[in-house]
PDB file of C-alpha atoms and ligand atoms in Angstrom:
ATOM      1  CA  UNK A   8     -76.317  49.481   5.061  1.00 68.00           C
ATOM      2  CA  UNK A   9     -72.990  51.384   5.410  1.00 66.00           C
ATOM      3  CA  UNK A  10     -71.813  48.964   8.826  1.00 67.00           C
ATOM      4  CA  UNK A  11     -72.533  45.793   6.831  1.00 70.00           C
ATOM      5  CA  UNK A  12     -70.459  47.166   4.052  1.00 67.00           C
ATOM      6  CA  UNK A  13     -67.734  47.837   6.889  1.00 61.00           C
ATOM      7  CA  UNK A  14     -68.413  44.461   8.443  1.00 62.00           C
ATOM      8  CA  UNK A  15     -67.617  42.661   4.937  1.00 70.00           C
ATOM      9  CA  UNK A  16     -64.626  44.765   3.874  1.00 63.00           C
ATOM     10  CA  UNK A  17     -63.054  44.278   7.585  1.00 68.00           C
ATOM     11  CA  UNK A  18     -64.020  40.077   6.637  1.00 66.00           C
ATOM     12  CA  UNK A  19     -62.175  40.176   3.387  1.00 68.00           C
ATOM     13  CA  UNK A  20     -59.295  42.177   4.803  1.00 72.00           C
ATOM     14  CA  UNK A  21     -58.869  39.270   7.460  1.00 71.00           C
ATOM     15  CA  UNK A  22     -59.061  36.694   5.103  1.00 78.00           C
ATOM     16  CA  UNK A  23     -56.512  37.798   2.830  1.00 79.00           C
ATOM     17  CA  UNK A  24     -54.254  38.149   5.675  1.00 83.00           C
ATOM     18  CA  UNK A  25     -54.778  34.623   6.506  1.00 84.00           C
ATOM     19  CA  UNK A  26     -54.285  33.454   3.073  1.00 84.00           C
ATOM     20  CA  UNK A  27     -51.113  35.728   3.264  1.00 85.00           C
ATOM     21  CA  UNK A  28     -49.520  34.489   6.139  1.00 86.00           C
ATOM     22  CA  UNK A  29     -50.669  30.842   5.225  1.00 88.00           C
ATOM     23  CA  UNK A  30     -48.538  31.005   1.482  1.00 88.00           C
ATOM     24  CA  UNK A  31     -46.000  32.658   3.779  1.00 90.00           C
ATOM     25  CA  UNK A  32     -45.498  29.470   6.130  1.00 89.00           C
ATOM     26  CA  UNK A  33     -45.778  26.921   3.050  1.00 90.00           C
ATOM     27  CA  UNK A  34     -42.922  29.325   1.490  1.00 90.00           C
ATOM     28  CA  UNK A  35     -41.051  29.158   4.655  1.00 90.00           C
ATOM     29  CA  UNK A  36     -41.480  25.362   5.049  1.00 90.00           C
ATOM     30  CA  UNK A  37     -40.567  24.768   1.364  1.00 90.00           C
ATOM     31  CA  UNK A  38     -37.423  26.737   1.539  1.00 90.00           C
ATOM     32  CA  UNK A  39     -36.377  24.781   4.973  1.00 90.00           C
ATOM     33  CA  UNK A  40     -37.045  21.579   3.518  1.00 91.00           C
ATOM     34  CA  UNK A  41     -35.058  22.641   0.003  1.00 91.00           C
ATOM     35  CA  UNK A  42     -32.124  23.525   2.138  1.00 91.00           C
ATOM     36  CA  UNK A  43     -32.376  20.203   4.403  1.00 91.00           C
ATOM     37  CA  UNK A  44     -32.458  18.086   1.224  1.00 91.00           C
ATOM     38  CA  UNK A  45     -29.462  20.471  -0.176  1.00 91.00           C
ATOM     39  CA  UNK A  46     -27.486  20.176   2.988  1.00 91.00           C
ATOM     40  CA  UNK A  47     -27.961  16.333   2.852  1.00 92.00           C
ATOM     41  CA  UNK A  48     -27.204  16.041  -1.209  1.00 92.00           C
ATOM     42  CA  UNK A  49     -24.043  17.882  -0.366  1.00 92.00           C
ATOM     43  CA  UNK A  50     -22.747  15.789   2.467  1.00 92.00           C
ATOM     44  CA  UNK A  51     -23.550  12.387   0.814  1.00 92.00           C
ATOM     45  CA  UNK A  52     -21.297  13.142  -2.593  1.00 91.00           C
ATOM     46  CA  UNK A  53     -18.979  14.529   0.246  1.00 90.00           C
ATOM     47  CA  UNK A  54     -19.116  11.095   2.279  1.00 88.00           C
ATOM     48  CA  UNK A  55     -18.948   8.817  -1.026  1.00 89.00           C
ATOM     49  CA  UNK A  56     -16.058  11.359  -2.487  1.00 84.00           C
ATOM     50  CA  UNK A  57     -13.952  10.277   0.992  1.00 86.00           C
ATOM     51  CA  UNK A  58     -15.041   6.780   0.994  1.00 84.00           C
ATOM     52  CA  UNK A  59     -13.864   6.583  -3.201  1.00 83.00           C
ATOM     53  CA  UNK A  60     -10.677   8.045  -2.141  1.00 78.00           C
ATOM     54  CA  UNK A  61      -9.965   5.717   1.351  1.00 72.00           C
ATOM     55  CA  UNK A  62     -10.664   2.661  -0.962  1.00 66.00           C
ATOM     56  CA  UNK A  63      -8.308   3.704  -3.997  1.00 65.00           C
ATOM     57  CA  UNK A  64      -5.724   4.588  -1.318  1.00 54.00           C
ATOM     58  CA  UNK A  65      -5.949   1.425   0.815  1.00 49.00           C
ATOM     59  CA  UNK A  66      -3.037  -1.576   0.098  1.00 44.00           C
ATOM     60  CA  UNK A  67      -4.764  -3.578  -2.533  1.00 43.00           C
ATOM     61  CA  UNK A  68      -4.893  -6.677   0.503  1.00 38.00           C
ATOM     62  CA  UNK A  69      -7.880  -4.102   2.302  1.00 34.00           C
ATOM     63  CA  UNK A  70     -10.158  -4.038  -0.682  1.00 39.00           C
ATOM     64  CA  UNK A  71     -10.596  -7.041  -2.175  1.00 37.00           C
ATOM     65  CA  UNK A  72      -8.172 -10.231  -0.918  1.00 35.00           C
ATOM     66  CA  UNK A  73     -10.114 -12.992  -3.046  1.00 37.00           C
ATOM     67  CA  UNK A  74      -9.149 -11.077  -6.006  1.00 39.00           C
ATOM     68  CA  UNK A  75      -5.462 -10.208  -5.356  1.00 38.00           C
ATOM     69  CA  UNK A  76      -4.880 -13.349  -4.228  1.00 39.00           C
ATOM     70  CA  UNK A  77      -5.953 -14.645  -7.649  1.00 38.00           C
ATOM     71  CA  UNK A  78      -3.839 -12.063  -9.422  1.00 37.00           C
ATOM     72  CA  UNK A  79      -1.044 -13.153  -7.126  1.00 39.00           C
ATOM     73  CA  UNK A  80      -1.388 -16.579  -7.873  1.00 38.00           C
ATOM     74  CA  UNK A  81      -2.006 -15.864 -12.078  1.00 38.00           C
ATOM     75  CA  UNK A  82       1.054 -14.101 -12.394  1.00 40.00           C
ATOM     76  CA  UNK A  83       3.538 -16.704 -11.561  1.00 44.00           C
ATOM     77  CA  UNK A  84       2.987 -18.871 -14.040  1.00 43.00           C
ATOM     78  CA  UNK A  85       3.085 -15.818 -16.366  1.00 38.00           C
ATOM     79  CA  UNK A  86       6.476 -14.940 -14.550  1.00 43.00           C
ATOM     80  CA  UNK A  87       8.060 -18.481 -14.959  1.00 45.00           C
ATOM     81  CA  UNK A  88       7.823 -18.245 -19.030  1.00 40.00           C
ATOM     82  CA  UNK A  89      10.240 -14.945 -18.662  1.00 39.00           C
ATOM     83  CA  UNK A  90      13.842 -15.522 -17.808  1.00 39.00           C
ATOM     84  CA  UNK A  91      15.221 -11.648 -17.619  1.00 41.00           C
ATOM     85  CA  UNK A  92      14.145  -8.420 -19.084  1.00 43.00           C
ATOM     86  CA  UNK A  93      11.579  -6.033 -16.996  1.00 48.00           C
ATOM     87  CA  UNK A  94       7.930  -7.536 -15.531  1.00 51.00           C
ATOM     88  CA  UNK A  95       5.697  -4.612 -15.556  1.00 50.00           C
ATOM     89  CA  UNK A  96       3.247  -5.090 -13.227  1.00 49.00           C
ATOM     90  CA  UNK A  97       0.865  -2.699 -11.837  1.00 44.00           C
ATOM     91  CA  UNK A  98       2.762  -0.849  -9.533  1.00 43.00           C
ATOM     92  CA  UNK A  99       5.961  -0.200 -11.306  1.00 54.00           C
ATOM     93  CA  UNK A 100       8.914  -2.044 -13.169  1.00 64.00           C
ATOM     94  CA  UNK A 101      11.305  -4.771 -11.741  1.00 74.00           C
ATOM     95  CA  UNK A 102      13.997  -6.733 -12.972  1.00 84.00           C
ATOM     96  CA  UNK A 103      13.815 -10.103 -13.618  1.00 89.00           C
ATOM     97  CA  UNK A 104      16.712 -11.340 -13.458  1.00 92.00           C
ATOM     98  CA  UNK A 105      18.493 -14.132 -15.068  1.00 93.00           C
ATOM     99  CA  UNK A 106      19.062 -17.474 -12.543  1.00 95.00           C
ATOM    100  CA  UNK A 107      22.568 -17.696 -14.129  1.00 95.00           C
ATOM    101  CA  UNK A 108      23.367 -14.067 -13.495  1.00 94.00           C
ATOM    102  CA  UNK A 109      22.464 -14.796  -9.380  1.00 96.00           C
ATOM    103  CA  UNK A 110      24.389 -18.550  -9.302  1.00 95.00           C
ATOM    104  CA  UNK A 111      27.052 -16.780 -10.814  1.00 96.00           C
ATOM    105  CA  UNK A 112      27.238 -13.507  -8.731  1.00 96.00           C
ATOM    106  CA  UNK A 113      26.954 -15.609  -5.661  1.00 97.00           C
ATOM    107  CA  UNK A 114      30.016 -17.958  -6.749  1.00 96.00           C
ATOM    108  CA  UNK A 115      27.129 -20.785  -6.811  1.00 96.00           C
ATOM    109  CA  UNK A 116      25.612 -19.826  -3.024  1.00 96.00           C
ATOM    110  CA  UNK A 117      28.930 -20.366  -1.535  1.00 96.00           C
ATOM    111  CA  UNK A 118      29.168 -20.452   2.320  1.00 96.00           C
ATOM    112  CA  UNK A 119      31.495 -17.618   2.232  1.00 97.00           C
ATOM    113  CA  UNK A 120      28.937 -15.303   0.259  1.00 97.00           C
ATOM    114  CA  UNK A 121      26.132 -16.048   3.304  1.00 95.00           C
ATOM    115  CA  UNK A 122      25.308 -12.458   4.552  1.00 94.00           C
ATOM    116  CA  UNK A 123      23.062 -13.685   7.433  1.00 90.00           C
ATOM    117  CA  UNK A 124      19.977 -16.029   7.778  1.00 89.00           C
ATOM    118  CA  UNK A 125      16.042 -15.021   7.808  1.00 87.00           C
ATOM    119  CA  UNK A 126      13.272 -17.153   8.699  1.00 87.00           C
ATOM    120  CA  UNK A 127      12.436 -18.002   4.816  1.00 89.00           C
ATOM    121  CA  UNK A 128      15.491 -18.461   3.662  1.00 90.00           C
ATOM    122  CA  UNK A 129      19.590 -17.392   3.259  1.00 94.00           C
ATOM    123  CA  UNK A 130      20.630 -13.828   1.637  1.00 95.00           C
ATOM    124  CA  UNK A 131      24.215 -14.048   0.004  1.00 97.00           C
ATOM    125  CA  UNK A 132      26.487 -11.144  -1.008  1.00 97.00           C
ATOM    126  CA  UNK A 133      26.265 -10.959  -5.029  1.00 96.00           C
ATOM    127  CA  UNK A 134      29.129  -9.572  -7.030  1.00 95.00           C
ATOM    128  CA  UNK A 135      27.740  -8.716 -10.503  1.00 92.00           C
ATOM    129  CA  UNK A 136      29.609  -8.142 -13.750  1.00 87.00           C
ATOM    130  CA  UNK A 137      30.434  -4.350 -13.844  1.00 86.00           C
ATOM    131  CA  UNK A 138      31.181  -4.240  -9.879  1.00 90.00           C
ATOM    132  CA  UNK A 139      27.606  -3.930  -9.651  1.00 90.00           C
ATOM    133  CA  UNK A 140      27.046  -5.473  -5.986  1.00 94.00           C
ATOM    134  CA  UNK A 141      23.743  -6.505  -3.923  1.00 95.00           C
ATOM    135  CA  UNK A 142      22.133  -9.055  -1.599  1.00 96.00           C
ATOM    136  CA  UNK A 143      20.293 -11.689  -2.726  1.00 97.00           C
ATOM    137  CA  UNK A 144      17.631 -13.897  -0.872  1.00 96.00           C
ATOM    138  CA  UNK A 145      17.104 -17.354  -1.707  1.00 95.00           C
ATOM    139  CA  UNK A 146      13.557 -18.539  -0.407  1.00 92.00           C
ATOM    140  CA  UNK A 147      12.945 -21.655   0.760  1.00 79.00           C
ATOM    141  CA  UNK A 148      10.807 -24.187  -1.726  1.00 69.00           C
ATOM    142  CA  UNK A 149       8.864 -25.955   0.141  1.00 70.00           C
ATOM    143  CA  UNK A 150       4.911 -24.854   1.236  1.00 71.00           C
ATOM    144  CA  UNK A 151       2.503 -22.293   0.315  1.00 76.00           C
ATOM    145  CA  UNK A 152       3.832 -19.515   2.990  1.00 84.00           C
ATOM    146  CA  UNK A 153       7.417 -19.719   0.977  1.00 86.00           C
ATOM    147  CA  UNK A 154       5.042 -18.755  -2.229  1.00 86.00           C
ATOM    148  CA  UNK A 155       3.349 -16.209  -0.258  1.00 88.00           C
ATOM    149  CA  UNK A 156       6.517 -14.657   1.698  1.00 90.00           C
ATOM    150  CA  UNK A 157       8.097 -13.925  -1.718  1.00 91.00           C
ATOM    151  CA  UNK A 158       4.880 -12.611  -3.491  1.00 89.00           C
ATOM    152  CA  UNK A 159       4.419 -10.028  -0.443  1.00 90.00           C
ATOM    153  CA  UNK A 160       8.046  -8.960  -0.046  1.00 92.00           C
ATOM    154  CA  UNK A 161       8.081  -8.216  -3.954  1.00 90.00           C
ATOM    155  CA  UNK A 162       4.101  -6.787  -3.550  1.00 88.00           C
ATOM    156  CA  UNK A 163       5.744  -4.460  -0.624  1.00 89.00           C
ATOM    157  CA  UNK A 164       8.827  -3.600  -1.641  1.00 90.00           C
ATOM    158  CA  UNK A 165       7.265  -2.444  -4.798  1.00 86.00           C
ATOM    159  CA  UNK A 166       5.256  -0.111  -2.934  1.00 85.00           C
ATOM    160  CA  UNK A 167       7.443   1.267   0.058  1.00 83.00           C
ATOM    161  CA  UNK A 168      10.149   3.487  -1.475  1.00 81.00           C
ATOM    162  CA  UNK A 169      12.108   5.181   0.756  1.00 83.00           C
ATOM    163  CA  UNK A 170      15.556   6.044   1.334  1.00 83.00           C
ATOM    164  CA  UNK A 171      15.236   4.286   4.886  1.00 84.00           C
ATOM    165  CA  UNK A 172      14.033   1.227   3.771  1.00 87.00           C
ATOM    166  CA  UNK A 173      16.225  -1.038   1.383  1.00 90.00           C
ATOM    167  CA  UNK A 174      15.171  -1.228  -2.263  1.00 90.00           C
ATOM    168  CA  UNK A 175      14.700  -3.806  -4.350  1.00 92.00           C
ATOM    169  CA  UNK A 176      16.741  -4.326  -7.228  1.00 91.00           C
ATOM    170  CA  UNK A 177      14.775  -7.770  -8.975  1.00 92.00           C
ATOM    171  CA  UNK A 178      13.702 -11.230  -8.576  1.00 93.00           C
ATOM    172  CA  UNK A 179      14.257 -14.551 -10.364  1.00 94.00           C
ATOM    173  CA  UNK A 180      11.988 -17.444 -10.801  1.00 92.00           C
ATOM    174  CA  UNK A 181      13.632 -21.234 -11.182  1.00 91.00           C
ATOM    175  CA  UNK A 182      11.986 -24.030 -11.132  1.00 87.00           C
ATOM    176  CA  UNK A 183      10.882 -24.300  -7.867  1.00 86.00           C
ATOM    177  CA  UNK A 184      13.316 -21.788  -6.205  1.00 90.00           C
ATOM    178  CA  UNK A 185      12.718 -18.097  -5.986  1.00 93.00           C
ATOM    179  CA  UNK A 186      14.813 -15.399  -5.271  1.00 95.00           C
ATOM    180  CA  UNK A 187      14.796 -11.633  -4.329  1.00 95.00           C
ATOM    181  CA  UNK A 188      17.186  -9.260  -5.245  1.00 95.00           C
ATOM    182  CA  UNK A 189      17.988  -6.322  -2.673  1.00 94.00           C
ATOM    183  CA  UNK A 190      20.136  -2.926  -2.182  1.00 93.00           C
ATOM    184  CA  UNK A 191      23.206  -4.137   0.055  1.00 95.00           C
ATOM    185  CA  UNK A 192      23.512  -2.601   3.354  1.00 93.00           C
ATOM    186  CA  UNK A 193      26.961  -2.546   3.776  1.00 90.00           C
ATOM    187  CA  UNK A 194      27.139  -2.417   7.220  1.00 85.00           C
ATOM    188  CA  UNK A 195      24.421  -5.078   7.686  1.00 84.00           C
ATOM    189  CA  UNK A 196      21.434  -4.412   8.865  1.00 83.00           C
ATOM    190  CA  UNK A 197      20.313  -2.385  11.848  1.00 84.00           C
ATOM    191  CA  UNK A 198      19.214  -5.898  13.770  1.00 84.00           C
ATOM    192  CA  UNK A 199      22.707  -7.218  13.385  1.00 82.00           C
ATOM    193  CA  UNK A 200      23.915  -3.509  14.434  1.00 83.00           C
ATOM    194  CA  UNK A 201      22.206  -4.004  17.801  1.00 84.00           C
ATOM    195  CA  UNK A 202      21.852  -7.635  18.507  1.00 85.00           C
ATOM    196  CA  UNK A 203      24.686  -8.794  16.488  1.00 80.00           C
ATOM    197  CA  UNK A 204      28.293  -9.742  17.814  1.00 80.00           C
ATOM    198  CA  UNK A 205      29.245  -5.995  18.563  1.00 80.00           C
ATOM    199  CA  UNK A 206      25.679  -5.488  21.015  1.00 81.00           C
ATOM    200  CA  UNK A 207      25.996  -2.544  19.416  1.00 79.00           C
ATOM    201  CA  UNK A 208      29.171  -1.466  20.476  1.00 82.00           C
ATOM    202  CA  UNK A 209      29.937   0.483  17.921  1.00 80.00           C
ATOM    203  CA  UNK A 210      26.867   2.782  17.825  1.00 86.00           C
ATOM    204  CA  UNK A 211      27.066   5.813  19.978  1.00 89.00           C
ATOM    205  CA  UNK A 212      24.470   7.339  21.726  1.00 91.00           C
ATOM    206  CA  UNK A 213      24.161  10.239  18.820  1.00 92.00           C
ATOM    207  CA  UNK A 214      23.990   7.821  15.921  1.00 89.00           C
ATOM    208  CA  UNK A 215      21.290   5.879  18.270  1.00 90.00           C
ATOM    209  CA  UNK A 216      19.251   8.769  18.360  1.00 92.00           C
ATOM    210  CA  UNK A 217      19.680   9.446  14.282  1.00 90.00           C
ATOM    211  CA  UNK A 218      18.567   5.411  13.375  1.00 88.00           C
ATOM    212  CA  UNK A 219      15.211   6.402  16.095  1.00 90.00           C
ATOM    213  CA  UNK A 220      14.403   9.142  14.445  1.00 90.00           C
ATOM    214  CA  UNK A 221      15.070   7.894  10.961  1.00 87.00           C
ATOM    215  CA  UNK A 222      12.885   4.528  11.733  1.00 85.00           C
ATOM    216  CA  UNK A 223      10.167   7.133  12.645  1.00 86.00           C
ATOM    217  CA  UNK A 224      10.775   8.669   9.645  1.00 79.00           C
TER     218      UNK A 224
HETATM  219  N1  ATP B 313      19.989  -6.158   1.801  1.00 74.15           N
HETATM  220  C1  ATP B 313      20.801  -6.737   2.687  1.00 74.15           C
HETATM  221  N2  ATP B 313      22.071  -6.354   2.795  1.00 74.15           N
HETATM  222  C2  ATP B 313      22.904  -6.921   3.712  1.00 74.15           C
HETATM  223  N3  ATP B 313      22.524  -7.914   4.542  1.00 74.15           N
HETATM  224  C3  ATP B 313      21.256  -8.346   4.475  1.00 74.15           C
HETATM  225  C4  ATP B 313      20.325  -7.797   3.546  1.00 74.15           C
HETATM  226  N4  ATP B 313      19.140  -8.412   3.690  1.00 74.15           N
HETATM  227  C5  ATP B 313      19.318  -9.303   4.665  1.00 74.15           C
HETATM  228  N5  ATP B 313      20.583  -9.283   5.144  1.00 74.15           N
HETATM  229  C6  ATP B 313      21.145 -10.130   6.203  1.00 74.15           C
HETATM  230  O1  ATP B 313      20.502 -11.382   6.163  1.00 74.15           O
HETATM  231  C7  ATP B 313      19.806 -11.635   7.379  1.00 74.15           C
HETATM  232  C8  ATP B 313      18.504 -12.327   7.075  1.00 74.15           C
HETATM  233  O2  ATP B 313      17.665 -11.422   6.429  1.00 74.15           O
HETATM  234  P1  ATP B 313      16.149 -11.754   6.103  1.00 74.15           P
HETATM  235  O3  ATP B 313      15.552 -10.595   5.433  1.00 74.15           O
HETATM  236  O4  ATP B 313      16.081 -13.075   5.414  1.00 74.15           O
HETATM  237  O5  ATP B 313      15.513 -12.055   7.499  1.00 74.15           O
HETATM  238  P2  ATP B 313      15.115 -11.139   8.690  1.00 74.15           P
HETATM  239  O6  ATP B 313      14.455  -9.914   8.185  1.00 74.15           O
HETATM  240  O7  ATP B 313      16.328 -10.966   9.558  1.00 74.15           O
HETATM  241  O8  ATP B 313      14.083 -12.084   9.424  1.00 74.15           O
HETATM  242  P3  ATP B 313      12.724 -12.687   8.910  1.00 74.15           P
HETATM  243  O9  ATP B 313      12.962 -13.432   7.647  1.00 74.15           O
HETATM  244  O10 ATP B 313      12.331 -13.592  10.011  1.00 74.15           O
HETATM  245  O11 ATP B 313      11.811 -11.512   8.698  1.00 74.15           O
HETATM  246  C9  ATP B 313      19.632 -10.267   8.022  1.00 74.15           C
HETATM  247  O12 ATP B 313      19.576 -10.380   9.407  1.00 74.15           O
HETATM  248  C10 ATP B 313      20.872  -9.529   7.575  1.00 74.15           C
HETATM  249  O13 ATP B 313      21.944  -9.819   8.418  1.00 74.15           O
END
């Protein structure tokens, strides 16, 4: 009869809308879990991209001390064979420089050469040949931290280039001695400026205010 007819087509009708809205909520759900798993893809190659480039950028003693201690330790030995010419390591080029050259240049560590007195050691006044002039640090010999002291100044100095901070010029290995080879600061440096014998006399208040904001520099 004509009203079961209706009665059927009016069933089908609501069934396919079901069926309709039900492939309409899986679609939804799919796409919201596609974008979720996009979103996350996205900000974990973003997360291990910063965490590649914080690693490569940290000093070499924040990544991985057992092994740069080792290097530190294997290169001396490879050091002592050289006498002069140019150590390449991995940050950059540095003179080695010829024990000879320093003894000379220092008229043999005379008292008169002394330039002032650190906690590892004496730095002299060094007249090369050529007029070439600089300051040069002999370590002390005895104990690890001496070994240490010297492989981190050369390690740092290496590193830190900057017209505010004195460069180095080379090293020298000999026998048990080691030495470091620096830019002279002519007027000493800016510890002897202020606590030296002037107390800092001789620095007015607009230089004062130049070495602040250079050190911040
Ligand atoms: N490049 C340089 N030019 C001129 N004088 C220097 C130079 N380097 C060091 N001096 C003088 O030698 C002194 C000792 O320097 P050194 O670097 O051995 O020790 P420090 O930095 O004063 O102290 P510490 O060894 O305890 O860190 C300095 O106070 C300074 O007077």
């Amino acid at each position: 009869p004509p009203s079961s007819i209706c009665l059927r087509v009016a069933v089908l009708t609501v069934e396919a809308e079901e069926t309709h809205h039900h492939l309409r909520r899986q679609i939804i759900i799919a796409v919201v879990l596609a974008s979720i798993a996009g979103v996350m893809i996205v900000l974990a190659v973003l997360f291990a991209c910063i965490a590649w480039r914080r690693y490569r950028g940290a000093p070499d003693d924040f990544k991985d001390t057992q092994s740069t201690d080792t290097q530190r330790i294997a290169l001396v030995p490879i050091l002592n064979r050289f006498n002069s010419f140019k150590a390449t390591t991995k940050k950059g080029l540095v003179a080695m420089m010829e024990y000879a050259s320093l003894e000379a240049a220092t008229g043999n560590f005379s008292e008169s050469n002394v330039l002032g007195v650190g906690g590892f050691g004496c730095v002299y006044k060094a007249n090369f040949d050529g007029g070439f002039v600089a300051a040069v640090k002999r370590l002390g010999c005895e104990g690890q931290e001496y070994e240490k002291e010297f492989e981190n100044e050369l390690d740092l100095l290496q590193r830190i280039q900057h017209s505010n901070i004195v460069s180095l010029v080379g090293f020298c290995i000999h026998q048990e001695n080691r030495f470091i080879v620096y830019e002279l600061m002519v007027n000493g440096s800016l510890e002897t400026q202020l606590h030296g014998p002037s107390h800092g006399s001789a620095l007015s208040w607009h230089i004062r205010m130049k070495i602040a904001l250079d050190t911040a520099r």
